[in-house]
mmCIF file of C-alpha atoms in Angstrom:
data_model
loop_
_atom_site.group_PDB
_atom_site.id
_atom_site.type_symbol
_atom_site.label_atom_id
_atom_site.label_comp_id
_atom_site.label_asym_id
_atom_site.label_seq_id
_atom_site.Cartn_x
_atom_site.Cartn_y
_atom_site.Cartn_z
ATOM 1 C CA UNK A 40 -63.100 182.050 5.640
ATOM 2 C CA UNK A 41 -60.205 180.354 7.033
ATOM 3 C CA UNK A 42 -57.296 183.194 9.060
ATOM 4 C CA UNK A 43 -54.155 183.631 7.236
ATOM 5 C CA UNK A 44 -50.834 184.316 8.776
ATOM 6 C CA UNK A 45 -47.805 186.574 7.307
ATOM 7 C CA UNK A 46 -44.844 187.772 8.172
ATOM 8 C CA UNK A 47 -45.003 191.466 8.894
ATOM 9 C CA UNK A 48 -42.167 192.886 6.662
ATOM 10 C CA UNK A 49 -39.476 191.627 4.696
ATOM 11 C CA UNK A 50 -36.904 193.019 2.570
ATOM 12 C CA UNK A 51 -35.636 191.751 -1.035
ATOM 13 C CA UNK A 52 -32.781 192.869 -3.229
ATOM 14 C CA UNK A 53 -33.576 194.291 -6.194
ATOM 15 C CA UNK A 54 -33.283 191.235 -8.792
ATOM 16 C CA UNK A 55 -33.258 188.876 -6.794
ATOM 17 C CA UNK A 56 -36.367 186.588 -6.233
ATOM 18 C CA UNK A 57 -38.919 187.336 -3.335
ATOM 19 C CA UNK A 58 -40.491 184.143 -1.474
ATOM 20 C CA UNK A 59 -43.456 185.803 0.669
ATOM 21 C CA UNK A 60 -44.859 183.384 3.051
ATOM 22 C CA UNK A 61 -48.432 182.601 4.266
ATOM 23 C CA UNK A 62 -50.028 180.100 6.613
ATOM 24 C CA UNK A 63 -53.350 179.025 6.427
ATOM 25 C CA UNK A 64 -53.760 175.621 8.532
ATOM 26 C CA UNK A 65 -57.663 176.063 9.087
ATOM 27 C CA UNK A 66 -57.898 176.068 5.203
ATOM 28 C CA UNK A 67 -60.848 173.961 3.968
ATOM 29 C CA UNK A 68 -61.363 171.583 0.839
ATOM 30 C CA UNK A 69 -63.120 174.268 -0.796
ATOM 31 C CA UNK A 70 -61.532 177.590 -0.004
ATOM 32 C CA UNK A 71 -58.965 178.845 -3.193
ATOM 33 C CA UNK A 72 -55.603 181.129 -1.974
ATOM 34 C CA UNK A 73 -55.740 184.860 -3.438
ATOM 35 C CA UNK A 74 -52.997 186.811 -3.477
ATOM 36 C CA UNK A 75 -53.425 190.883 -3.475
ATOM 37 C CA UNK A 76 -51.194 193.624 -3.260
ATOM 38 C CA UNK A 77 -51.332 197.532 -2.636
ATOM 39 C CA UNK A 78 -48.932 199.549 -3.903
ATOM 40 C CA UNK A 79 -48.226 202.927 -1.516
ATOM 41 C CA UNK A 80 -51.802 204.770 -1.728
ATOM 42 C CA UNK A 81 -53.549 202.755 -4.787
ATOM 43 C CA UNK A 82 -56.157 200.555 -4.650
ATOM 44 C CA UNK A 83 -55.326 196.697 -3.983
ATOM 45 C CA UNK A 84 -54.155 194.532 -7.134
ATOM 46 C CA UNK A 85 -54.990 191.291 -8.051
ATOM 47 C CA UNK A 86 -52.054 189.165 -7.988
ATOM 48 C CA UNK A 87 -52.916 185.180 -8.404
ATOM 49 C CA UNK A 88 -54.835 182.554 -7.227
ATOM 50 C CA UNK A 89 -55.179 178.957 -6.716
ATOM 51 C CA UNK A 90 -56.850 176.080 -5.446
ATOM 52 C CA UNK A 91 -54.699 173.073 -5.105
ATOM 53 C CA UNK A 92 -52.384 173.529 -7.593
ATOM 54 C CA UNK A 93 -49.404 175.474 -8.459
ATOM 55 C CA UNK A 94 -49.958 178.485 -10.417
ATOM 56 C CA UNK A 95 -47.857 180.632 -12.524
ATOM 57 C CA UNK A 96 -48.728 183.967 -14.098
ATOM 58 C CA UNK A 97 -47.052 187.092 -16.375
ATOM 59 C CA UNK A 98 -46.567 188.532 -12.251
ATOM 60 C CA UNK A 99 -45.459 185.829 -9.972
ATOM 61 C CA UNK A 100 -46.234 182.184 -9.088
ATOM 62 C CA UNK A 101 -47.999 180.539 -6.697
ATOM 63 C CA UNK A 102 -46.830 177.319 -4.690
ATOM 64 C CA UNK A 103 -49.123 175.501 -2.692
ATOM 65 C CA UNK A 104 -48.029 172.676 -0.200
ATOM 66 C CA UNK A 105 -50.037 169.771 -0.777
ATOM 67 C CA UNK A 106 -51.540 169.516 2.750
ATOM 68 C CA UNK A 107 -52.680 173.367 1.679
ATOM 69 C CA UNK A 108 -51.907 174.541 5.350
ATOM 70 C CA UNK A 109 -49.586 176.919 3.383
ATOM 71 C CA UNK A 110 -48.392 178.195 0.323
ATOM 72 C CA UNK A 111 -45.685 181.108 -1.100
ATOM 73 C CA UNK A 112 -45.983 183.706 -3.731
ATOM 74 C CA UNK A 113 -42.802 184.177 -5.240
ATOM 75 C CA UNK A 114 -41.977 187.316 -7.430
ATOM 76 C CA UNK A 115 -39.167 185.681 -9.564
ATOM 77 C CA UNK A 116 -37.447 189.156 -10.228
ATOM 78 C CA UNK A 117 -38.386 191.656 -7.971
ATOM 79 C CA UNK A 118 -38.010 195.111 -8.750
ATOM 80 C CA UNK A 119 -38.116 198.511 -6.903
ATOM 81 C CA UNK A 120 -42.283 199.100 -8.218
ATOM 82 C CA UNK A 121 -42.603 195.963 -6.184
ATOM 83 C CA UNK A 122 -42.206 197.553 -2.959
ATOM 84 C CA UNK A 123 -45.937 197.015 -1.088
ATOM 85 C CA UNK A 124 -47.902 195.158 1.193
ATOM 86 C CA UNK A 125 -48.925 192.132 0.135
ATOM 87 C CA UNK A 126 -52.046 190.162 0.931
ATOM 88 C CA UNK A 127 -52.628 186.573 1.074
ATOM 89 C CA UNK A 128 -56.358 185.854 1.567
ATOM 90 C CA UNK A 129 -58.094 183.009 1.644
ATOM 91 C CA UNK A 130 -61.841 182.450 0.702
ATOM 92 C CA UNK A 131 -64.329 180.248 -1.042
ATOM 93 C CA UNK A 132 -67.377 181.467 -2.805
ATOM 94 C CA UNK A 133 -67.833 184.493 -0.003
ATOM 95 C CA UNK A 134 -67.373 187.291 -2.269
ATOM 96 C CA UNK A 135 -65.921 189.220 0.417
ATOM 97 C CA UNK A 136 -62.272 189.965 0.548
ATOM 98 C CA UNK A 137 -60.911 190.159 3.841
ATOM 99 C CA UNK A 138 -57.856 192.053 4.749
ATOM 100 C CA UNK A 139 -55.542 191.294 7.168
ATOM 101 C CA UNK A 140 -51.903 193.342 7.605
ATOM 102 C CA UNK A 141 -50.429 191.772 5.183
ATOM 103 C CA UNK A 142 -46.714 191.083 4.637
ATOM 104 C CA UNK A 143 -44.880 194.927 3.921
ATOM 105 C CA UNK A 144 -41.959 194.241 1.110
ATOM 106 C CA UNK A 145 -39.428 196.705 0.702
ATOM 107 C CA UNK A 146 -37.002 196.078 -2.529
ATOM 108 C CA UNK A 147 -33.800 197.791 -1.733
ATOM 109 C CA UNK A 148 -31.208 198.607 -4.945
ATOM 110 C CA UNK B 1251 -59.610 197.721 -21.656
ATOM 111 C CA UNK B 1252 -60.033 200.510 -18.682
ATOM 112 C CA UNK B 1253 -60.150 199.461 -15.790
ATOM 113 C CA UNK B 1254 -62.502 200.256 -12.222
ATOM 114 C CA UNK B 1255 -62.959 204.378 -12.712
ATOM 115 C CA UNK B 1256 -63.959 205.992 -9.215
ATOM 116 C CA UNK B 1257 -64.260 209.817 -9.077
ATOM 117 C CA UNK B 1258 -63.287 212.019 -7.191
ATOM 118 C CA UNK B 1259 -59.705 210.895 -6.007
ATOM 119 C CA UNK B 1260 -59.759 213.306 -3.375
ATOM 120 C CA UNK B 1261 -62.656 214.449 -1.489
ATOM 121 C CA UNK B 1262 -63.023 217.033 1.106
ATOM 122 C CA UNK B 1263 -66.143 217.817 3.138
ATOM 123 C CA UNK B 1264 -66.946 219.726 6.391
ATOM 124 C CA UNK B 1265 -68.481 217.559 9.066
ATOM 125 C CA UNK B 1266 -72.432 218.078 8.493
ATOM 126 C CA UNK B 1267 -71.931 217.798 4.379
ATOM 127 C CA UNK B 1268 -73.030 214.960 2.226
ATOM 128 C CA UNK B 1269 -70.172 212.787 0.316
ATOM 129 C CA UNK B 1270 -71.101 211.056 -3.059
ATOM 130 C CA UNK B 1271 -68.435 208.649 -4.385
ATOM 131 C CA UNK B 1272 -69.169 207.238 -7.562
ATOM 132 C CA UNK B 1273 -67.473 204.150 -8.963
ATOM 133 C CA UNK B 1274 -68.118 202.698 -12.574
ATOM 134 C CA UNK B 1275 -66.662 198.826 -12.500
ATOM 135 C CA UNK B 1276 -65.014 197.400 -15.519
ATOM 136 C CA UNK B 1277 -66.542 196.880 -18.973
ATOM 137 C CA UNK B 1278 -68.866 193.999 -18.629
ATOM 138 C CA UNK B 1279 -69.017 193.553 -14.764
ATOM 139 C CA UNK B 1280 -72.431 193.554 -13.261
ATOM 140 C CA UNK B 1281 -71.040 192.995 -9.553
ATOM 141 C CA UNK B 1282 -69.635 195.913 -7.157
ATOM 142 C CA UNK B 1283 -68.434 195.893 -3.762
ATOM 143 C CA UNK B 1284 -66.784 198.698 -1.328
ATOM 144 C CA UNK B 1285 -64.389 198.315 0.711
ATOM 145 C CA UNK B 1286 -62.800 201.609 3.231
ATOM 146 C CA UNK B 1287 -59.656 201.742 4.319
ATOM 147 C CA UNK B 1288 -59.305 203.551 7.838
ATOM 148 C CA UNK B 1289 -55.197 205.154 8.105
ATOM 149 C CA UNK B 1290 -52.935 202.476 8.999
ATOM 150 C CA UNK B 1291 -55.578 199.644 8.337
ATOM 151 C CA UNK B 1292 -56.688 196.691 6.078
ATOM 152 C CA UNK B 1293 -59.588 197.026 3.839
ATOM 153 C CA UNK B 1294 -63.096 196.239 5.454
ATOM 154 C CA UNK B 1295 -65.960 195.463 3.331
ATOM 155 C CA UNK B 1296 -68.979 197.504 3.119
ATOM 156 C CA UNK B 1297 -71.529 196.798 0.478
ATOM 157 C CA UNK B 1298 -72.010 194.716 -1.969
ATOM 158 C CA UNK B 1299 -74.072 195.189 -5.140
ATOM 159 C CA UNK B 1300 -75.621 193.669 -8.776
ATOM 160 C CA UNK B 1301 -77.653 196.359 -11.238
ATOM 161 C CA UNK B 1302 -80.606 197.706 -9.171
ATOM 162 C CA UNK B 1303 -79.695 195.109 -6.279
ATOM 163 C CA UNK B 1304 -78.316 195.614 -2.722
ATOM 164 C CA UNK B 1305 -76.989 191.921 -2.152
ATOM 165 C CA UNK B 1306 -75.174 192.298 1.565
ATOM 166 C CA UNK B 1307 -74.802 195.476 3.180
ATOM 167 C CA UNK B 1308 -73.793 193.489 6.202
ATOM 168 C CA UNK B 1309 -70.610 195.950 6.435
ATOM 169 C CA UNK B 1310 -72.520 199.159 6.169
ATOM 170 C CA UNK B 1311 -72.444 201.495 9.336
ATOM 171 C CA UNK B 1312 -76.494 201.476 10.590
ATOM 172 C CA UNK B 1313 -76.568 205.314 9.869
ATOM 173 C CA UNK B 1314 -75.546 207.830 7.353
ATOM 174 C CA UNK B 1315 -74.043 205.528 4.603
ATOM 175 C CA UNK B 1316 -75.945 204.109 1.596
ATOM 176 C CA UNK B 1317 -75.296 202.778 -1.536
ATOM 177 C CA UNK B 1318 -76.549 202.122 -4.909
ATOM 178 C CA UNK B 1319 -76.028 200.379 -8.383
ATOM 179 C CA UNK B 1320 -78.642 202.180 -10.480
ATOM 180 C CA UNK B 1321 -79.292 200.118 -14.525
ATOM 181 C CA UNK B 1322 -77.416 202.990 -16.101
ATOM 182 C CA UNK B 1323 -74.562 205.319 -14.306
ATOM 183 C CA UNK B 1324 -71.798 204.298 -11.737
ATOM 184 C CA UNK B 1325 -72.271 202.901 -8.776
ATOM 185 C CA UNK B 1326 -72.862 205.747 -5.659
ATOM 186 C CA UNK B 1327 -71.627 205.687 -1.993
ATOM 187 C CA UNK B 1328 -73.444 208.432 -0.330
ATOM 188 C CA UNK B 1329 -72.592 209.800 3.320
ATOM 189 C CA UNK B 1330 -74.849 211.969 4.920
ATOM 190 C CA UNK B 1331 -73.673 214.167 7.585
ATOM 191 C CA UNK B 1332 -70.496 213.759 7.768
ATOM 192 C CA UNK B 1333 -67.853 213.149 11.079
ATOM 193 C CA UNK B 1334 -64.210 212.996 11.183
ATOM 194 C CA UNK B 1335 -64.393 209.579 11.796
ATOM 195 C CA UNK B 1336 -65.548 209.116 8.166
ATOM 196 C CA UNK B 1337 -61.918 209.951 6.651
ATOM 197 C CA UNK B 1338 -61.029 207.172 4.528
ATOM 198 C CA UNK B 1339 -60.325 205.379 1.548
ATOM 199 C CA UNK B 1340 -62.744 204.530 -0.266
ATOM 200 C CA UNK B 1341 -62.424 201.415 -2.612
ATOM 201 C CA UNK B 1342 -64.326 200.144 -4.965
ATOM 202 C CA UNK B 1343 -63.850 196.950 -7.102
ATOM 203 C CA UNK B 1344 -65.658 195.092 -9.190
ATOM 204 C CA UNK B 1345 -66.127 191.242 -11.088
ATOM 205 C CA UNK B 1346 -67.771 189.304 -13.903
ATOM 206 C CA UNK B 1347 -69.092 186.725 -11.698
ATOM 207 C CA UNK B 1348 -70.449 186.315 -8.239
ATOM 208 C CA UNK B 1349 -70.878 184.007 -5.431
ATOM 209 C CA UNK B 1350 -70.507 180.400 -6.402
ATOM 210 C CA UNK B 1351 -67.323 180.239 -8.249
ATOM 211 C CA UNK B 1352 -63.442 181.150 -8.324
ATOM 212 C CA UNK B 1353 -63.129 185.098 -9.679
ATOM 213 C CA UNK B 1354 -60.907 187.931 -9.112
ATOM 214 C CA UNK B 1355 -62.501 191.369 -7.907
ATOM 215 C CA UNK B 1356 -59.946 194.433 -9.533
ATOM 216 C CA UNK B 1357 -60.074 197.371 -7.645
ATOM 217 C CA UNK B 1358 -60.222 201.399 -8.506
ATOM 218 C CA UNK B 1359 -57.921 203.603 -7.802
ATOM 219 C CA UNK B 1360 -59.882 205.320 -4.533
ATOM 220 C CA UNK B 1361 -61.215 208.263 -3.186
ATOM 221 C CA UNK B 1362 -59.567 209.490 -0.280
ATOM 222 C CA UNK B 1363 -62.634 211.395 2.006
ATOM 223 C CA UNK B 1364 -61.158 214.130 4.279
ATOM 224 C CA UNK B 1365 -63.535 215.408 7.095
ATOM 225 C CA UNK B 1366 -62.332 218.859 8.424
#
């Protein structure tokens, strides 16, 4: 599966929206974008994912560039149970999820 | 709908114990996987399984761990013998398909293994 890279932290005011970055330039034709998250000692949670598309779900959206060497999960609202690392993964029909550092967001009120 | 059960959350074993971790996945999945979360670290695979089927085990340590998906019960990680180095998170998660297609795995809530 192709690497992904994130930013190591970022912070986000409360209510505002929160644009978390990821680059994937190795991505190939057939490898979708997942988005996890782990909230402070619970397991990870299945954010959104996508191919080629945009996505948009009852959580956040997805926005994919259309070379797919990157894409952004935005939380449109962000509040303070948002604050966790996030994971953007990248995979194709490997059923194994794998973990990088992920991007650590901190809402502050 | 409940979601991945794993039991217990907390775990604590002597080095030289055994350490079962059961997981049942979500109501209709047939496909489990475990991941373990060393402090300060990203999930690593371990194991993953079908109903009566070890399918890759490729993330497995050689020794001491196994795992099962027995046609009724949860899912069990077993460590023999335990060593410090075994303290962890242990995660399990689960889906309704497998390899060849776009799915989400959802993940339980984690045991957290303590070796004194």
């Amino acid at each position: 599966d192709a690497k992904t890279t994130q930013p190591p932290s970022m912070d986000c005011a409360e209510g505002r929206a929160a644009n978390l970055p990821c680059n994937h330039s190795t991505i190939s034709g057939n490898e979708y974008v997942y988005w996890y998250r782990q909230i402070h000692s619970q397991g990870p949670q299945y954010i959104i994912h996508g191919l080629k598309n945009n996505e948009t779900n009852e959580m956040a959206s997805l926005i994919i560039t259309e070379d797919r060497k990157s894409s952004t999960l935005i939380l449109p609202h962000a509040t303070l149970r948002d604050t966790a690392v996030y994971y953007c993964i990248v995979r194709s029909n490997d059923y194994k999820l794998s973990f990088g550092a992920g991007t650590t967001v901190t809402v502050r009120a | 709908n409940a979601g991945v059960m794993q039991n217990p959350r907390h775990l604590v074993r002597r080095r030289g114990q055994e350490a079962r971790l059961r997981c049942s996945p979500m109501k209709g999945h047939s496909h489990v996987y475990w991941y373990r979360q060393l402090p300060e670290e990203g999930l690593k695979f371990m194991v993953y399984l079908q109903k009566e089927n070890i399918i890759d085990e490729s993330g497995m340590p050689k020794e001491r761990f196994s795992a099962e998906f027995p046609k009724e019960g949860p899912s069990i990680l077993r460590i023999q013998q335990v060593v410090r180095g075994d303290s962890a998170a242990y995660f399990c998660a689960s889906s309704l398909q497998g390899q060849g297609t776009s799915y989400e795995q959802y993940f339980g809530p984690g045991t957290r293994l303590t070796v004194t």
